[in-house]
Amino acid sequence: MTTLHARAAQSVTLAEALTATAFPTAVALLSAPHAHTVAHVTEGRCRTRQADPYDLSTVFEARVFDGERELRWLCDTGDRGRAVLLTEDETLLPATFPEPVTPLSATAALTAHYLLWGRPAGGDEEWTVLHTPRIGTLTVPHPRPGPELRLRLVAREYISTDPRHGNSHVSEERLLRIETVPAAPQEDTHV
């Protein structure tokens, strides 16, 4: 049995939520009307390869993760929204998130992987530029991988079993990290 703990804060800006969580370093997935951005978070500040600090004023949704915790923020009025912090270690939940969330007791926890679109097309020891002709480019805060490597997102899925009928399902997912993975030899062979 694995327990996922959470606490929430209402009517906070994304910047306030980042300050309250005090991630020493993390990755942020930031959604805005004009772009989806992957940023690096250090001491409550988001930055990208092009902007330091990154302007959070148009972000309407964010997921920020460091392997131990995930912050989810969704704007609901102006620049304020609800923030929820998820972790398996209850001691990592800050008192600045005053609203308790009912813990999730999972019967199992599994590792999931999501291949990031695009092949590495540039970068350095801190950032990778991913590119695919159909979509364009995305810069990710991860050192550029070597040849024949790709990047993937790693998550933890929490499996629950319904007590009424016994069916199991993924009841929650927490993002963990970005990592390298060997490219499959048959990739990019479709028409």
PDB file of N, CA and C in Angstrom, residues 7-21 23 27-33 36 46 54-65 70-86 97 175:
ATOM      1  N   ARG A   7      -1.768  18.809   0.036  1.00  0.00           N
ATOM      2  CA  ARG A   7      -2.326  19.982   0.694  1.00  0.00           C
ATOM      3  C   ARG A   7      -2.557  21.020  -0.390  1.00  0.00           C
ATOM      4  N   ALA A   8      -3.514  21.916  -0.161  1.00  0.00           N
ATOM      5  CA  ALA A   8      -3.881  22.906  -1.167  1.00  0.00           C
ATOM      6  C   ALA A   8      -3.873  24.313  -0.587  1.00  0.00           C
ATOM      7  N   ALA A   9      -3.791  25.276  -1.486  1.00  0.00           N
ATOM      8  CA  ALA A   9      -3.902  26.695  -1.138  1.00  0.00           C
ATOM      9  C   ALA A   9      -4.789  27.348  -2.190  1.00  0.00           C
ATOM     10  N   GLN A  10      -5.731  28.155  -1.751  1.00  0.00           N
ATOM     11  CA  GLN A  10      -6.660  28.833  -2.650  1.00  0.00           C
ATOM     12  C   GLN A  10      -6.204  30.260  -2.919  1.00  0.00           C
ATOM     13  N   SER A  11      -6.588  30.774  -4.068  1.00  0.00           N
ATOM     14  CA  SER A  11      -6.384  32.180  -4.432  1.00  0.00           C
ATOM     15  C   SER A  11      -4.931  32.638  -4.271  1.00  0.00           C
ATOM     16  N   VAL A  12      -3.999  31.859  -4.861  1.00  0.00           N
ATOM     17  CA  VAL A  12      -2.585  32.228  -4.849  1.00  0.00           C
ATOM     18  C   VAL A  12      -2.095  32.372  -6.288  1.00  0.00           C
ATOM     19  N   THR A  13      -1.120  33.231  -6.490  1.00  0.00           N
ATOM     20  CA  THR A  13      -0.499  33.331  -7.803  1.00  0.00           C
ATOM     21  C   THR A  13       0.466  32.158  -7.960  1.00  0.00           C
ATOM     22  N   LEU A  14       0.869  31.891  -9.196  1.00  0.00           N
ATOM     23  CA  LEU A  14       1.840  30.833  -9.418  1.00  0.00           C
ATOM     24  C   LEU A  14       3.157  31.175  -8.726  1.00  0.00           C
ATOM     25  N   ALA A  15       3.560  32.441  -8.783  1.00  0.00           N
ATOM     26  CA  ALA A  15       4.800  32.853  -8.112  1.00  0.00           C
ATOM     27  C   ALA A  15       4.720  32.605  -6.609  1.00  0.00           C
ATOM     28  N   GLU A  16       3.575  32.906  -5.990  1.00  0.00           N
ATOM     29  CA  GLU A  16       3.405  32.656  -4.554  1.00  0.00           C
ATOM     30  C   GLU A  16       3.465  31.164  -4.248  1.00  0.00           C
ATOM     31  N   ALA A  17       2.853  30.351  -5.103  1.00  0.00           N
ATOM     32  CA  ALA A  17       2.871  28.899  -4.894  1.00  0.00           C
ATOM     33  C   ALA A  17       4.292  28.355  -5.016  1.00  0.00           C
ATOM     34  N   LEU A  18       5.054  28.859  -5.979  1.00  0.00           N
ATOM     35  CA  LEU A  18       6.443  28.416  -6.135  1.00  0.00           C
ATOM     36  C   LEU A  18       7.289  28.807  -4.932  1.00  0.00           C
ATOM     37  N   THR A  19       7.084  30.008  -4.412  1.00  0.00           N
ATOM     38  CA  THR A  19       7.816  30.449  -3.226  1.00  0.00           C
ATOM     39  C   THR A  19       7.455  29.589  -2.023  1.00  0.00           C
ATOM     40  N   ALA A  20       6.170  29.278  -1.869  1.00  0.00           N
ATOM     41  CA  ALA A  20       5.711  28.490  -0.726  1.00  0.00           C
ATOM     42  C   ALA A  20       6.240  27.059  -0.754  1.00  0.00           C
ATOM     43  N   THR A  21       6.381  26.480  -1.932  1.00  0.00           N
ATOM     44  CA  THR A  21       6.858  25.099  -2.021  1.00  0.00           C
ATOM     45  C   THR A  21       8.362  25.004  -1.822  1.00  0.00           C
ATOM     46  N   PHE A  23      10.977  24.701  -3.825  1.00  0.00           N
ATOM     47  CA  PHE A  23      11.749  23.701  -4.565  1.00  0.00           C
ATOM     48  C   PHE A  23      13.186  24.191  -4.689  1.00  0.00           C
ATOM     49  N   VAL A  27      11.535  21.035 -12.402  1.00  0.00           N
ATOM     50  CA  VAL A  27      11.130  21.266 -13.792  1.00  0.00           C
ATOM     51  C   VAL A  27       9.681  21.732 -13.761  1.00  0.00           C
ATOM     52  N   ALA A  28       9.341  22.708 -14.616  1.00  0.00           N
ATOM     53  CA  ALA A  28       7.981  23.227 -14.685  1.00  0.00           C
ATOM     54  C   ALA A  28       7.438  23.088 -16.103  1.00  0.00           C
ATOM     55  N   LEU A  29       6.232  22.547 -16.211  1.00  0.00           N
ATOM     56  CA  LEU A  29       5.495  22.535 -17.467  1.00  0.00           C
ATOM     57  C   LEU A  29       4.495  23.675 -17.363  1.00  0.00           C
ATOM     58  N   LEU A  30       4.649  24.696 -18.203  1.00  0.00           N
ATOM     59  CA  LEU A  30       3.848  25.915 -18.108  1.00  0.00           C
ATOM     60  C   LEU A  30       2.975  26.062 -19.354  1.00  0.00           C
ATOM     61  N   SER A  31       1.663  26.175 -19.148  1.00  0.00           N
ATOM     62  CA  SER A  31       0.737  26.348 -20.268  1.00  0.00           C
ATOM     63  C   SER A  31       0.213  27.772 -20.274  1.00  0.00           C
ATOM     64  N   ALA A  32       0.341  28.422 -21.434  1.00  0.00           N
ATOM     65  CA  ALA A  32      -0.172  29.766 -21.656  1.00  0.00           C
ATOM     66  C   ALA A  32      -0.926  29.743 -22.982  1.00  0.00           C
ATOM     67  N   PRO A  33      -1.766  30.745 -23.255  1.00  0.00           N
ATOM     68  CA  PRO A  33      -2.526  30.725 -24.510  1.00  0.00           C
ATOM     69  C   PRO A  33      -1.647  30.669 -25.757  1.00  0.00           C
ATOM     70  N   HIS A  36       3.370  26.453 -24.940  1.00  0.00           N
ATOM     71  CA  HIS A  36       3.608  25.508 -23.849  1.00  0.00           C
ATOM     72  C   HIS A  36       5.119  25.525 -23.641  1.00  0.00           C
ATOM     73  N   CYS A  46      11.123  30.699 -12.128  1.00  0.00           N
ATOM     74  CA  CYS A  46      11.180  29.933 -13.375  1.00  0.00           C
ATOM     75  C   CYS A  46      12.082  30.655 -14.364  1.00  0.00           C
ATOM     76  N   TYR A  54      11.426  33.874 -16.250  1.00  0.00           N
ATOM     77  CA  TYR A  54      10.375  33.679 -17.238  1.00  0.00           C
ATOM     78  C   TYR A  54       9.130  34.400 -16.746  1.00  0.00           C
ATOM     79  N   ASP A  55       8.462  35.129 -17.637  1.00  0.00           N
ATOM     80  CA  ASP A  55       7.253  35.881 -17.291  1.00  0.00           C
ATOM     81  C   ASP A  55       6.078  34.921 -17.093  1.00  0.00           C
ATOM     82  N   LEU A  56       5.558  34.856 -15.879  1.00  0.00           N
ATOM     83  CA  LEU A  56       4.463  33.949 -15.530  1.00  0.00           C
ATOM     84  C   LEU A  56       3.082  34.578 -15.710  1.00  0.00           C
ATOM     85  N   SER A  57       3.004  35.828 -16.168  1.00  0.00           N
ATOM     86  CA  SER A  57       1.731  36.558 -16.181  1.00  0.00           C
ATOM     87  C   SER A  57       0.660  35.940 -17.083  1.00  0.00           C
ATOM     88  N   THR A  58       1.043  35.215 -18.139  1.00  0.00           N
ATOM     89  CA  THR A  58       0.035  34.622 -19.027  1.00  0.00           C
ATOM     90  C   THR A  58      -0.170  33.126 -18.785  1.00  0.00           C
ATOM     91  N   VAL A  59       0.566  32.544 -17.855  1.00  0.00           N
ATOM     92  CA  VAL A  59       0.435  31.111 -17.562  1.00  0.00           C
ATOM     93  C   VAL A  59      -0.906  30.863 -16.881  1.00  0.00           C
ATOM     94  N   PHE A  60      -1.662  29.895 -17.410  1.00  0.00           N
ATOM     95  CA  PHE A  60      -2.950  29.557 -16.797  1.00  0.00           C
ATOM     96  C   PHE A  60      -2.932  28.193 -16.116  1.00  0.00           C
ATOM     97  N   GLU A  61      -1.905  27.377 -16.387  1.00  0.00           N
ATOM     98  CA  GLU A  61      -1.796  26.078 -15.733  1.00  0.00           C
ATOM     99  C   GLU A  61      -0.328  25.688 -15.634  1.00  0.00           C
ATOM    100  N   ALA A  62       0.045  25.060 -14.517  1.00  0.00           N
ATOM    101  CA  ALA A  62       1.436  24.643 -14.324  1.00  0.00           C
ATOM    102  C   ALA A  62       1.493  23.329 -13.559  1.00  0.00           C
ATOM    103  N   ARG A  63       2.498  22.536 -13.932  1.00  0.00           N
ATOM    104  CA  ARG A  63       2.858  21.341 -13.164  1.00  0.00           C
ATOM    105  C   ARG A  63       4.362  21.438 -12.939  1.00  0.00           C
ATOM    106  N   VAL A  64       4.756  21.403 -11.672  1.00  0.00           N
ATOM    107  CA  VAL A  64       6.157  21.575 -11.289  1.00  0.00           C
ATOM    108  C   VAL A  64       6.551  20.357 -10.463  1.00  0.00           C
ATOM    109  N   PHE A  65       7.699  19.748 -10.784  1.00  0.00           N
ATOM    110  CA  PHE A  65       8.052  18.495 -10.119  1.00  0.00           C
ATOM    111  C   PHE A  65       9.558  18.384  -9.915  1.00  0.00           C
ATOM    112  N   GLU A  70       5.115  17.134  -6.440  1.00  0.00           N
ATOM    113  CA  GLU A  70       4.596  17.793  -7.638  1.00  0.00           C
ATOM    114  C   GLU A  70       3.625  18.875  -7.207  1.00  0.00           C
ATOM    115  N   LEU A  71       3.823  20.067  -7.756  1.00  0.00           N
ATOM    116  CA  LEU A  71       2.922  21.193  -7.552  1.00  0.00           C
ATOM    117  C   LEU A  71       2.038  21.306  -8.790  1.00  0.00           C
ATOM    118  N   ARG A  72       0.742  21.411  -8.564  1.00  0.00           N
ATOM    119  CA  ARG A  72      -0.196  21.687  -9.648  1.00  0.00           C
ATOM    120  C   ARG A  72      -0.882  23.009  -9.347  1.00  0.00           C
ATOM    121  N   TRP A  73      -0.922  23.862 -10.347  1.00  0.00           N
ATOM    122  CA  TRP A  73      -1.549  25.173 -10.177  1.00  0.00           C
ATOM    123  C   TRP A  73      -2.446  25.432 -11.371  1.00  0.00           C
ATOM    124  N   LEU A  74      -3.672  25.893 -11.114  1.00  0.00           N
ATOM    125  CA  LEU A  74      -4.616  26.214 -12.173  1.00  0.00           C
ATOM    126  C   LEU A  74      -5.241  27.566 -11.874  1.00  0.00           C
ATOM    127  N   CYS A  75      -5.078  28.493 -12.811  1.00  0.00           N
ATOM    128  CA  CYS A  75      -5.621  29.843 -12.663  1.00  0.00           C
ATOM    129  C   CYS A  75      -7.135  29.791 -12.793  1.00  0.00           C
ATOM    130  N   ASP A  76      -7.836  30.493 -11.892  1.00  0.00           N
ATOM    131  CA  ASP A  76      -9.291  30.550 -12.008  1.00  0.00           C
ATOM    132  C   ASP A  76      -9.830  31.975 -12.033  1.00  0.00           C
ATOM    133  N   THR A  77      -9.080  32.961 -11.559  1.00  0.00           N
ATOM    134  CA  THR A  77      -9.513  34.356 -11.578  1.00  0.00           C
ATOM    135  C   THR A  77      -8.290  35.268 -11.701  1.00  0.00           C
ATOM    136  N   GLY A  78      -8.229  36.058 -12.765  1.00  0.00           N
ATOM    137  CA  GLY A  78      -7.100  36.971 -12.948  1.00  0.00           C
ATOM    138  C   GLY A  78      -5.805  36.199 -13.017  1.00  0.00           C
ATOM    139  N   ASP A  79      -4.906  36.466 -12.059  1.00  0.00           N
ATOM    140  CA  ASP A  79      -3.631  35.732 -12.001  1.00  0.00           C
ATOM    141  C   ASP A  79      -3.581  34.801 -10.788  1.00  0.00           C
ATOM    142  N   ARG A  80      -4.731  34.537 -10.185  1.00  0.00           N
ATOM    143  CA  ARG A  80      -4.798  33.696  -8.990  1.00  0.00           C
ATOM    144  C   ARG A  80      -5.510  32.386  -9.280  1.00  0.00           C
ATOM    145  N   GLY A  81      -5.113  31.370  -8.511  1.00  0.00           N
ATOM    146  CA  GLY A  81      -5.730  30.081  -8.712  1.00  0.00           C
ATOM    147  C   GLY A  81      -5.533  29.176  -7.522  1.00  0.00           C
ATOM    148  N   ARG A  82      -5.824  27.904  -7.731  1.00  0.00           N
ATOM    149  CA  ARG A  82      -5.681  26.891  -6.677  1.00  0.00           C
ATOM    150  C   ARG A  82      -4.391  26.122  -6.912  1.00  0.00           C
ATOM    151  N   ALA A  83      -3.617  25.960  -5.857  1.00  0.00           N
ATOM    152  CA  ALA A  83      -2.377  25.191  -5.905  1.00  0.00           C
ATOM    153  C   ALA A  83      -2.530  23.955  -5.024  1.00  0.00           C
ATOM    154  N   VAL A  84      -2.045  22.824  -5.531  1.00  0.00           N
ATOM    155  CA  VAL A  84      -2.064  21.576  -4.766  1.00  0.00           C
ATOM    156  C   VAL A  84      -0.675  20.978  -4.838  1.00  0.00           C
ATOM    157  N   LEU A  85      -0.152  20.557  -3.712  1.00  0.00           N
ATOM    158  CA  LEU A  85       1.156  19.925  -3.655  1.00  0.00           C
ATOM    159  C   LEU A  85       0.964  18.459  -3.273  1.00  0.00           C
ATOM    160  N   LEU A  86       1.541  17.540  -4.083  1.00  0.00           N
ATOM    161  CA  LEU A  86       1.402  16.097  -3.893  1.00  0.00           C
ATOM    162  C   LEU A  86       2.751  15.481  -3.548  1.00  0.00           C
ATOM    163  N   PHE A  97       0.431  25.801   2.782  1.00  0.00           N
ATOM    164  CA  PHE A  97      -0.698  25.236   2.058  1.00  0.00           C
ATOM    165  C   PHE A  97      -1.689  24.762   3.128  1.00  0.00           C
ATOM    166  N   LEU A 175       4.209  13.477 -11.654  1.00  0.00           N
ATOM    167  CA  LEU A 175       5.392  13.598 -12.502  1.00  0.00           C
ATOM    168  C   LEU A 175       6.647  13.563 -11.645  1.00  0.00           C
TER     169      LEU A 175
END
